JSON list of C-alpha atoms in Angstrom, two decimals:
[
{"chain": "A", "resi": 1181, "resn": "MET", "atom": "CA", "xyz": [44.61, -96.85, 40.30]},
{"chain": "A", "resi": 1182, "resn": "ILE", "atom": "CA", "xyz": [43.88, -93.00, 39.13]},
{"chain": "A", "resi": 1183, "resn": "LEU", "atom": "CA", "xyz": [47.13, -91.41, 37.85]},
{"chain": "A", "resi": 1184, "resn": "ILE", "atom": "CA", "xyz": [46.32, -87.72, 37.77]},
{"chain": "A", "resi": 1185, "resn": "GLY", "atom": "CA", "xyz": [47.69, -85.04, 35.47]},
{"chain": "A", "resi": 1186, "resn": "GLN", "atom": "CA", "xyz": [48.62, -84.05, 31.50]},
{"chain": "A", "resi": 1187, "resn": "TYR", "atom": "CA", "xyz": [50.88, -86.70, 29.33]},
{"chain": "A", "resi": 1188, "resn": "ASP", "atom": "CA", "xyz": [52.93, -83.38, 28.33]},
{"chain": "A", "resi": 1189, "resn": "SER", "atom": "CA", "xyz": [54.56, -83.75, 31.57]},
{"chain": "A", "resi": 1190, "resn": "PRO", "atom": "CA", "xyz": [57.57, -85.61, 31.50]},
{"chain": "A", "resi": 1191, "resn": "PHE", "atom": "CA", "xyz": [56.66, -86.80, 34.95]},
{"chain": "A", "resi": 1192, "resn": "VAL", "atom": "CA", "xyz": [53.14, -88.10, 34.72]},
{"chain": "A", "resi": 1193, "resn": "ARG", "atom": "CA", "xyz": [54.12, -89.28, 31.34]},
{"chain": "A", "resi": 1194, "resn": "ARG", "atom": "CA", "xyz": [57.03, -92.03, 32.33]},
{"chain": "A", "resi": 1195, "resn": "VAL", "atom": "CA", "xyz": [54.68, -93.18, 35.36]},
{"chain": "A", "resi": 1196, "resn": "GLY", "atom": "CA", "xyz": [51.63, -93.45, 32.70]},
{"chain": "A", "resi": 1197, "resn": "ILE", "atom": "CA", "xyz": [53.93, -95.50, 30.16]},
{"chain": "A", "resi": 1198, "resn": "ALA", "atom": "CA", "xyz": [55.11, -97.55, 33.44]},
{"chain": "A", "resi": 1199, "resn": "LEU", "atom": "CA", "xyz": [51.91, -98.60, 34.44]},
{"chain": "A", "resi": 1200, "resn": "THR", "atom": "CA", "xyz": [50.66, -99.48, 30.56]},
{"chain": "A", "resi": 1201, "resn": "LEU", "atom": "CA", "xyz": [53.81, -101.78, 30.27]},
{"chain": "A", "resi": 1202, "resn": "TYR", "atom": "CA", "xyz": [53.29, -103.39, 33.51]},
{"chain": "A", "resi": 1203, "resn": "GLU", "atom": "CA", "xyz": [49.57, -103.75, 31.84]},
{"chain": "A", "resi": 1204, "resn": "LEU", "atom": "CA", "xyz": [48.46, -102.26, 35.66]},
{"chain": "A", "resi": 1205, "resn": "PRO", "atom": "CA", "xyz": [44.87, -101.35, 35.10]},
{"chain": "A", "resi": 1206, "resn": "PHE", "atom": "CA", "xyz": [44.38, -97.37, 35.95]},
{"chain": "A", "resi": 1207, "resn": "GLU", "atom": "CA", "xyz": [42.20, -94.41, 35.11]},
{"chain": "A", "resi": 1208, "resn": "HIS", "atom": "CA", "xyz": [43.91, -91.58, 33.77]},
{"chain": "A", "resi": 1209, "resn": "ARG", "atom": "CA", "xyz": [42.62, -87.91, 34.76]},
{"chain": "A", "resi": 1210, "resn": "PRO", "atom": "CA", "xyz": [44.31, -85.32, 32.76]},
{"chain": "A", "resi": 1211, "resn": "TRP", "atom": "CA", "xyz": [43.71, -82.86, 35.52]},
{"chain": "A", "resi": 1212, "resn": "SER", "atom": "CA", "xyz": [46.09, -79.44, 34.96]},
{"chain": "A", "resi": 1213, "resn": "VAL", "atom": "CA", "xyz": [47.25, -78.03, 38.53]},
{"chain": "A", "resi": 1214, "resn": "PHE", "atom": "CA", "xyz": [46.73, -74.59, 37.28]},
{"chain": "A", "resi": 1215, "resn": "GLY", "atom": "CA", "xyz": [42.98, -75.55, 35.90]},
{"chain": "A", "resi": 1216, "resn": "ASP", "atom": "CA", "xyz": [42.54, -77.96, 38.25]},
{"chain": "A", "resi": 1217, "resn": "GLY", "atom": "CA", "xyz": [44.37, -77.02, 41.15]},
{"chain": "A", "resi": 1218, "resn": "ASP", "atom": "CA", "xyz": [41.05, -77.13, 43.29]},
{"chain": "A", "resi": 1219, "resn": "ARG", "atom": "CA", "xyz": [40.61, -80.46, 42.75]},
{"chain": "A", "resi": 1220, "resn": "ILE", "atom": "CA", "xyz": [44.26, -81.79, 43.02]},
{"chain": "A", "resi": 1221, "resn": "LEU", "atom": "CA", "xyz": [44.54, -80.39, 46.55]},
{"chain": "A", "resi": 1222, "resn": "PRO", "atom": "CA", "xyz": [42.46, -82.84, 47.98]},
{"chain": "A", "resi": 1223, "resn": "LEU", "atom": "CA", "xyz": [44.52, -85.80, 47.27]},
{"chain": "A", "resi": 1224, "resn": "ASN", "atom": "CA", "xyz": [48.06, -83.80, 46.92]},
{"chain": "A", "resi": 1225, "resn": "PRO", "atom": "CA", "xyz": [48.68, -80.67, 49.45]},
{"chain": "A", "resi": 1226, "resn": "LEU", "atom": "CA", "xyz": [51.66, -79.90, 47.26]},
{"chain": "A", "resi": 1227, "resn": "VAL", "atom": "CA", "xyz": [49.59, -79.38, 44.33]},
{"chain": "A", "resi": 1228, "resn": "ARG", "atom": "CA", "xyz": [51.38, -81.24, 41.90]},
{"chain": "A", "resi": 1229, "resn": "VAL", "atom": "CA", "xyz": [51.56, -84.02, 39.32]},
{"chain": "A", "resi": 1230, "resn": "PRO", "atom": "CA", "xyz": [51.77, -86.99, 38.67]},
{"chain": "A", "resi": 1231, "resn": "THR", "atom": "CA", "xyz": [49.54, -88.03, 42.04]},
{"chain": "A", "resi": 1232, "resn": "LEU", "atom": "CA", "xyz": [48.38, -91.73, 41.85]},
{"chain": "A", "resi": 1233, "resn": "GLU", "atom": "CA", "xyz": [45.64, -92.80, 44.00]},
{"chain": "A", "resi": 1234, "resn": "LEU", "atom": "CA", "xyz": [46.10, -96.19, 44.91]},
{"chain": "A", "resi": 1235, "resn": "ASP", "atom": "CA", "xyz": [42.65, -98.86, 45.09]},
{"chain": "A", "resi": 1236, "resn": "ASP", "atom": "CA", "xyz": [42.51, -98.36, 48.91]},
{"chain": "A", "resi": 1237, "resn": "GLY", "atom": "CA", "xyz": [42.62, -94.71, 48.88]},
{"chain": "A", "resi": 1238, "resn": "LEU", "atom": "CA", "xyz": [46.64, -94.02, 49.60]},
{"chain": "A", "resi": 1239, "resn": "VAL", "atom": "CA", "xyz": [48.00, -91.60, 47.45]},
{"chain": "A", "resi": 1240, "resn": "LEU", "atom": "CA", "xyz": [51.37, -91.39, 46.11]},
{"chain": "A", "resi": 1241, "resn": "VAL", "atom": "CA", "xyz": [53.12, -88.47, 44.90]},
{"chain": "A", "resi": 1242, "resn": "GLU", "atom": "CA", "xyz": [56.49, -88.10, 42.85]},
{"chain": "A", "resi": 1243, "resn": "SER", "atom": "CA", "xyz": [57.32, -89.86, 39.88]},
{"chain": "A", "resi": 1244, "resn": "HIS", "atom": "CA", "xyz": [60.25, -91.99, 41.45]},
{"chain": "A", "resi": 1245, "resn": "ALA", "atom": "CA", "xyz": [58.28, -92.47, 44.86]},
{"chain": "A", "resi": 1246, "resn": "ILE", "atom": "CA", "xyz": [55.31, -93.58, 42.15]},
{"chain": "A", "resi": 1247, "resn": "LEU", "atom": "CA", "xyz": [57.67, -96.08, 39.79]},
{"chain": "A", "resi": 1248, "resn": "ASP", "atom": "CA", "xyz": [59.24, -97.48, 43.15]},
{"chain": "A", "resi": 1249, "resn": "TYR", "atom": "CA", "xyz": [56.06, -98.65, 44.20]},
{"chain": "A", "resi": 1250, "resn": "LEU", "atom": "CA", "xyz": [54.62, -99.69, 40.54]},
{"chain": "A", "resi": 1251, "resn": "ASP", "atom": "CA", "xyz": [57.80, -101.85, 40.31]},
{"chain": "A", "resi": 1252, "resn": "GLY", "atom": "CA", "xyz": [57.27, -104.06, 43.90]},
{"chain": "A", "resi": 1253, "resn": "LEU", "atom": "CA", "xyz": [54.08, -104.89, 42.03]},
{"chain": "A", "resi": 1254, "resn": "VAL", "atom": "CA", "xyz": [55.65, -107.12, 39.41]},
{"chain": "A", "resi": 1255, "resn": "PRO", "atom": "CA", "xyz": [58.16, -109.85, 39.73]},
{"chain": "A", "resi": 1256, "resn": "PRO", "atom": "CA", "xyz": [61.76, -108.73, 40.18]},
{"chain": "A", "resi": 1257, "resn": "GLU", "atom": "CA", "xyz": [62.74, -110.11, 36.35]},
{"chain": "A", "resi": 1258, "resn": "LEU", "atom": "CA", "xyz": [60.00, -107.62, 35.05]},
{"chain": "A", "resi": 1259, "resn": "ALA", "atom": "CA", "xyz": [60.79, -104.50, 37.27]},
{"chain": "A", "resi": 1260, "resn": "LEU", "atom": "CA", "xyz": [61.85, -101.50, 35.16]},
{"chain": "A", "resi": 1261, "resn": "PHE", "atom": "CA", "xyz": [64.48, -100.81, 37.89]},
{"chain": "A", "resi": 1262, "resn": "PRO", "atom": "CA", "xyz": [67.18, -103.10, 38.66]},
{"chain": "A", "resi": 1263, "resn": "ARG", "atom": "CA", "xyz": [66.83, -105.08, 41.86]},
{"chain": "A", "resi": 1264, "resn": "ALA", "atom": "CA", "xyz": [70.50, -105.48, 42.45]},
{"chain": "A", "resi": 1265, "resn": "GLU", "atom": "CA", "xyz": [73.99, -103.58, 42.62]},
{"chain": "A", "resi": 1266, "resn": "PRO", "atom": "CA", "xyz": [75.60, -102.01, 40.34]},
{"chain": "A", "resi": 1267, "resn": "ALA", "atom": "CA", "xyz": [73.35, -102.01, 38.03]},
{"chain": "A", "resi": 1268, "resn": "ARG", "atom": "CA", "xyz": [70.73, -100.58, 40.34]},
{"chain": "A", "resi": 1269, "resn": "HIS", "atom": "CA", "xyz": [72.65, -97.42, 40.72]},
{"chain": "A", "resi": 1270, "resn": "ARG", "atom": "CA", "xyz": [73.82, -96.83, 37.44]},
{"chain": "A", "resi": 1271, "resn": "THR", "atom": "CA", "xyz": [70.41, -97.22, 35.83]},
{"chain": "A", "resi": 1272, "resn": "LEU", "atom": "CA", "xyz": [69.35, -94.62, 38.81]},
{"chain": "A", "resi": 1273, "resn": "ARG", "atom": "CA", "xyz": [72.07, -91.90, 38.21]},
{"chain": "A", "resi": 1274, "resn": "VAL", "atom": "CA", "xyz": [70.83, -92.12, 34.11]},
{"chain": "A", "resi": 1275, "resn": "ALA", "atom": "CA", "xyz": [67.31, -91.47, 35.40]},
{"chain": "A", "resi": 1276, "resn": "ALA", "atom": "CA", "xyz": [67.91, -88.99, 37.58]},
{"chain": "A", "resi": 1277, "resn": "LEU", "atom": "CA", "xyz": [69.98, -86.77, 35.22]},
{"chain": "A", "resi": 1278, "resn": "ALA", "atom": "CA", "xyz": [67.38, -87.16, 32.58]},
{"chain": "A", "resi": 1279, "resn": "MET", "atom": "CA", "xyz": [64.72, -85.99, 35.46]},
{"chain": "A", "resi": 1280, "resn": "GLY", "atom": "CA", "xyz": [66.64, -82.99, 36.37]},
{"chain": "A", "resi": 1281, "resn": "LEU", "atom": "CA", "xyz": [66.83, -82.08, 32.96]},
{"chain": "A", "resi": 1282, "resn": "ALA", "atom": "CA", "xyz": [63.13, -82.11, 32.92]},
{"chain": "A", "resi": 1283, "resn": "GLU", "atom": "CA", "xyz": [62.74, -80.35, 36.10]},
{"chain": "A", "resi": 1284, "resn": "LYS", "atom": "CA", "xyz": [65.23, -77.71, 34.70]},
{"chain": "A", "resi": 1285, "resn": "ALA", "atom": "CA", "xyz": [63.44, -77.09, 31.52]},
{"chain": "A", "resi": 1286, "resn": "VAL", "atom": "CA", "xyz": [60.11, -76.61, 33.77]},
{"chain": "A", "resi": 1287, "resn": "SER", "atom": "CA", "xyz": [61.88, -73.91, 35.49]},
{"chain": "A", "resi": 1288, "resn": "LEU", "atom": "CA", "xyz": [63.18, -72.23, 32.80]},
{"chain": "A", "resi": 1289, "resn": "PHE", "atom": "CA", "xyz": [59.79, -71.95, 31.03]},
{"chain": "A", "resi": 1290, "resn": "TYR", "atom": "CA", "xyz": [58.04, -70.71, 34.33]},
{"chain": "A", "resi": 1291, "resn": "GLU", "atom": "CA", "xyz": [60.75, -67.95, 34.49]},
{"chain": "A", "resi": 1292, "resn": "LEU", "atom": "CA", "xyz": [60.27, -66.96, 31.27]},
{"chain": "A", "resi": 1293, "resn": "LYS", "atom": "CA", "xyz": [56.74, -67.40, 30.67]},
{"chain": "A", "resi": 1294, "resn": "LEU", "atom": "CA", "xyz": [55.20, -66.51, 33.86]},
{"chain": "A", "resi": 1295, "resn": "HIS", "atom": "CA", "xyz": [57.25, -63.90, 35.72]},
{"chain": "A", "resi": 1296, "resn": "ASP", "atom": "CA", "xyz": [56.56, -60.46, 35.08]},
{"chain": "A", "resi": 1297, "resn": "ARG", "atom": "CA", "xyz": [60.47, -59.64, 35.31]},
{"chain": "A", "resi": 1298, "resn": "ILE", "atom": "CA", "xyz": [62.57, -62.11, 34.17]},
{"chain": "A", "resi": 1299, "resn": "SER", "atom": "CA", "xyz": [65.95, -62.92, 35.96]},
{"chain": "A", "resi": 1300, "resn": "GLU", "atom": "CA", "xyz": [68.49, -63.11, 33.58]},
{"chain": "A", "resi": 1301, "resn": "ALA", "atom": "CA", "xyz": [70.86, -65.18, 36.16]},
{"chain": "A", "resi": 1302, "resn": "TRP", "atom": "CA", "xyz": [68.33, -67.64, 36.81]},
{"chain": "A", "resi": 1303, "resn": "ALA", "atom": "CA", "xyz": [67.49, -68.23, 33.28]},
{"chain": "A", "resi": 1304, "resn": "GLY", "atom": "CA", "xyz": [70.91, -68.00, 32.36]},
{"chain": "A", "resi": 1305, "resn": "ARG", "atom": "CA", "xyz": [71.76, -70.89, 35.09]},
{"chain": "A", "resi": 1306, "resn": "CYS", "atom": "CA", "xyz": [69.21, -72.73, 33.96]},
{"chain": "A", "resi": 1307, "resn": "ARG", "atom": "CA", "xyz": [70.27, -72.86, 29.97]},
{"chain": "A", "resi": 1308, "resn": "SER", "atom": "CA", "xyz": [74.00, -73.93, 31.31]},
{"chain": "A", "resi": 1309, "resn": "GLN", "atom": "CA", "xyz": [72.52, -76.68, 33.36]},
{"chain": "A", "resi": 1310, "resn": "ILE", "atom": "CA", "xyz": [70.23, -78.29, 30.63]},
{"chain": "A", "resi": 1311, "resn": "ALA", "atom": "CA", "xyz": [73.11, -77.67, 27.79]},
{"chain": "A", "resi": 1312, "resn": "GLY", "atom": "CA", "xyz": [75.50, -79.62, 30.54]},
{"chain": "A", "resi": 1313, "resn": "VAL", "atom": "CA", "xyz": [73.08, -82.48, 30.95]},
{"chain": "A", "resi": 1314, "resn": "LEU", "atom": "CA", "xyz": [72.37, -82.90, 27.36]},
{"chain": "A", "resi": 1315, "resn": "ALA", "atom": "CA", "xyz": [75.92, -82.60, 26.71]},
{"chain": "A", "resi": 1316, "resn": "ALA", "atom": "CA", "xyz": [76.88, -85.59, 29.18]},
{"chain": "A", "resi": 1317, "resn": "LEU", "atom": "CA", "xyz": [74.01, -87.30, 28.34]},
{"chain": "A", "resi": 1318, "resn": "GLU", "atom": "CA", "xyz": [74.59, -87.29, 24.70]},
{"chain": "A", "resi": 1319, "resn": "ARG", "atom": "CA", "xyz": [78.47, -88.56, 25.34]},
{"chain": "A", "resi": 1320, "resn": "GLU", "atom": "CA", "xyz": [77.26, -91.49, 27.61]},
{"chain": "A", "resi": 1321, "resn": "ARG", "atom": "CA", "xyz": [74.77, -92.44, 24.89]},
{"chain": "A", "resi": 1322, "resn": "ALA", "atom": "CA", "xyz": [77.38, -92.51, 22.31]},
{"chain": "A", "resi": 1323, "resn": "GLU", "atom": "CA", "xyz": [78.89, -95.20, 23.79]},
{"chain": "A", "resi": 1324, "resn": "ARG", "atom": "CA", "xyz": [76.22, -97.49, 24.34]},
{"chain": "A", "resi": 1325, "resn": "ILE", "atom": "CA", "xyz": [75.69, -99.32, 21.26]},
{"chain": "A", "resi": 1326, "resn": "GLY", "atom": "CA", "xyz": [71.98, -101.56, 21.76]},
{"chain": "A", "resi": 1327, "resn": "ASP", "atom": "CA", "xyz": [69.00, -99.94, 21.50]},
{"chain": "A", "resi": 1328, "resn": "TRP", "atom": "CA", "xyz": [68.45, -99.92, 25.08]},
{"chain": "A", "resi": 1329, "resn": "TRP", "atom": "CA", "xyz": [70.84, -97.32, 27.68]},
{"chain": "A", "resi": 1330, "resn": "PHE", "atom": "CA", "xyz": [71.62, -100.51, 29.78]},
{"chain": "A", "resi": 1331, "resn": "ASP", "atom": "CA", "xyz": [70.21, -103.60, 28.92]},
{"chain": "A", "resi": 1332, "resn": "ASP", "atom": "CA", "xyz": [67.96, -105.61, 25.72]},
{"chain": "A", "resi": 1333, "resn": "ARG", "atom": "CA", "xyz": [64.82, -104.29, 27.00]},
{"chain": "A", "resi": 1334, "resn": "ILE", "atom": "CA", "xyz": [63.24, -100.89, 27.82]},
{"chain": "A", "resi": 1335, "resn": "GLY", "atom": "CA", "xyz": [63.89, -99.45, 31.10]},
{"chain": "A", "resi": 1336, "resn": "HIS", "atom": "CA", "xyz": [63.07, -96.58, 33.65]},
{"chain": "A", "resi": 1337, "resn": "ALA", "atom": "CA", "xyz": [66.08, -94.46, 32.33]},
{"chain": "A", "resi": 1338, "resn": "ASP", "atom": "CA", "xyz": [64.90, -94.95, 28.68]},
{"chain": "A", "resi": 1339, "resn": "ILE", "atom": "CA", "xyz": [61.42, -94.03, 29.55]},
{"chain": "A", "resi": 1340, "resn": "ALA", "atom": "CA", "xyz": [62.45, -90.97, 31.73]},
{"chain": "A", "resi": 1341, "resn": "LEU", "atom": "CA", "xyz": [65.51, -89.99, 29.11]},
{"chain": "A", "resi": 1342, "resn": "ALA", "atom": "CA", "xyz": [63.17, -89.97, 26.27]},
{"chain": "A", "resi": 1343, "resn": "CYS", "atom": "CA", "xyz": [60.46, -88.44, 28.26]},
{"chain": "A", "resi": 1344, "resn": "ALA", "atom": "CA", "xyz": [62.44, -85.57, 29.29]},
{"chain": "A", "resi": 1345, "resn": "LEU", "atom": "CA", "xyz": [63.96, -84.60, 25.78]},
{"chain": "A", "resi": 1346, "resn": "ARG", "atom": "CA", "xyz": [60.39, -84.59, 24.18]},
{"chain": "A", "resi": 1347, "resn": "PHE", "atom": "CA", "xyz": [59.22, -81.85, 26.85]},
{"chain": "A", "resi": 1348, "resn": "ALA", "atom": "CA", "xyz": [62.21, -79.94, 26.65]},
{"chain": "A", "resi": 1349, "resn": "GLY", "atom": "CA", "xyz": [61.98, -80.14, 23.32]},
{"chain": "A", "resi": 1350, "resn": "GLU", "atom": "CA", "xyz": [58.90, -78.76, 22.90]},
{"chain": "A", "resi": 1351, "resn": "ALA", "atom": "CA", "xyz": [59.04, -75.97, 25.87]},
{"chain": "A", "resi": 1352, "resn": "HIS", "atom": "CA", "xyz": [62.20, -74.20, 24.31]},
{"chain": "A", "resi": 1353, "resn": "PRO", "atom": "CA", "xyz": [63.01, -75.54, 20.76]},
{"chain": "A", "resi": 1354, "resn": "ASP", "atom": "CA", "xyz": [65.62, -72.36, 20.12]},
{"chain": "A", "resi": 1355, "resn": "LEU", "atom": "CA", "xyz": [67.27, -74.01, 23.34]},
{"chain": "A", "resi": 1356, "resn": "VAL", "atom": "CA", "xyz": [66.89, -77.65, 22.56]},
{"chain": "A", "resi": 1357, "resn": "ALA", "atom": "CA", "xyz": [67.61, -78.90, 19.37]},
{"chain": "A", "resi": 1358, "resn": "LEU", "atom": "CA", "xyz": [67.88, -82.94, 19.26]},
{"chain": "A", "resi": 1359, "resn": "GLY", "atom": "CA", "xyz": [69.77, -82.59, 15.72]},
{"chain": "A", "resi": 1360, "resn": "ASP", "atom": "CA", "xyz": [72.89, -81.55, 17.95]},
{"chain": "A", "resi": 1361, "resn": "TYR", "atom": "CA", "xyz": [73.06, -84.38, 19.78]},
{"chain": "A", "resi": 1362, "resn": "PRO", "atom": "CA", "xyz": [72.64, -87.60, 17.48]},
{"chain": "A", "resi": 1363, "resn": "ALA", "atom": "CA", "xyz": [72.61, -90.12, 20.02]},
{"chain": "A", "resi": 1364, "resn": "LEU", "atom": "CA", "xyz": [69.95, -88.98, 22.12]},
{"chain": "A", "resi": 1365, "resn": "GLU", "atom": "CA", "xyz": [67.87, -88.16, 18.79]},
{"chain": "A", "resi": 1366, "resn": "ALA", "atom": "CA", "xyz": [68.33, -91.67, 18.15]},
{"chain": "A", "resi": 1367, "resn": "HIS", "atom": "CA", "xyz": [67.33, -92.84, 21.44]},
{"chain": "A", "resi": 1368, "resn": "SER", "atom": "CA", "xyz": [64.47, -90.50, 21.52]},
{"chain": "A", "resi": 1369, "resn": "ALA", "atom": "CA", "xyz": [63.04, -91.70, 18.11]},
{"chain": "A", "resi": 1370, "resn": "ARG", "atom": "CA", "xyz": [63.40, -95.39, 19.09]},
{"chain": "A", "resi": 1371, "resn": "CYS", "atom": "CA", "xyz": [61.10, -94.77, 22.06]},
{"chain": "A", "resi": 1372, "resn": "GLU", "atom": "CA", "xyz": [58.88, -92.65, 20.38]},
{"chain": "A", "resi": 1373, "resn": "ALA", "atom": "CA", "xyz": [58.28, -95.24, 17.72]},
{"chain": "A", "resi": 1374, "resn": "LEU", "atom": "CA", "xyz": [56.81, -97.71, 20.46]},
{"chain": "A", "resi": 1375, "resn": "ASP", "atom": "CA", "xyz": [53.00, -98.10, 20.51]},
{"chain": "A", "resi": 1376, "resn": "VAL", "atom": "CA", "xyz": [53.30, -97.06, 24.17]},
{"chain": "A", "resi": 1377, "resn": "PHE", "atom": "CA", "xyz": [55.00, -93.75, 23.82]},
{"chain": "A", "resi": 1378, "resn": "LYS", "atom": "CA", "xyz": [52.26, -93.16, 21.03]},
{"chain": "A", "resi": 1379, "resn": "THR", "atom": "CA", "xyz": [49.33, -93.80, 23.11]},
{"chain": "A", "resi": 1380, "resn": "ILE", "atom": "CA", "xyz": [50.53, -92.19, 26.68]},
{"chain": "A", "resi": 1381, "resn": "SER", "atom": "CA", "xyz": [51.22, -88.64, 24.83]},
{"chain": "A", "resi": 1382, "resn": "GLN", "atom": "CA", "xyz": [50.46, -85.31, 24.78]},
{"chain": "A", "resi": 1383, "resn": "PRO", "atom": "CA", "xyz": [51.83, -82.50, 22.64]},
{"chain": "A", "resi": 1384, "resn": "PHE", "atom": "CA", "xyz": [52.94, -79.75, 25.09]},
{"chain": "A", "resi": 1385, "resn": "ILE", "atom": "CA", "xyz": [50.40, -76.90, 26.19]},
{"chain": "A", "resi": 1386, "resn": "PRO", "atom": "CA", "xyz": [51.56, -73.79, 27.63]},
{"chain": "A", "resi": 1387, "resn": "PRO", "atom": "CA", "xyz": [49.72, -73.03, 31.28]},
{"chain": "A", "resi": 1388, "resn": "ALA", "atom": "CA", "xyz": [47.26, -69.85, 30.58]}
]
């Protein structure tokens, strides 16, 4: 398999981490949608990352769809999303909130850095959404006493949250200060200390 995208993207990074944890062999091509869009386009008409080319040439897009596919390649007991309810929808919910945080952080960055005229209404809405999600996740994570959110081992929700927090903090250091969210800060530090997070990692590089 070939994973396309840079690891400063939380969406690409979560896929790279899952592939590594599952011990699934893959090639990584750190292409940027800005600098390498012409190379991504033939594979993914959305020109978005992550893009995952399978061994048979079929191309998957969007991190959640890719992870759903990868989960199906491993035994059920090793899957990082639970297969059975109610654990499945509870875990999916946290992962969705984390990825929503990442999406809003991306949207705010584009609004502030790539537009000649900034929409203060839109930027303010993004800031409010980011703050709201951080507060909600902080409350819920503080109620969990284990190292990981739902189980005694790391799962997709844990990975999604850590990837989103890293990106949001680097893209918006004036807005996202993890010291204000001690439970999330501890969660992030626990994940980032793992070898897989150190390997599948790249500092945020703003698009030129």
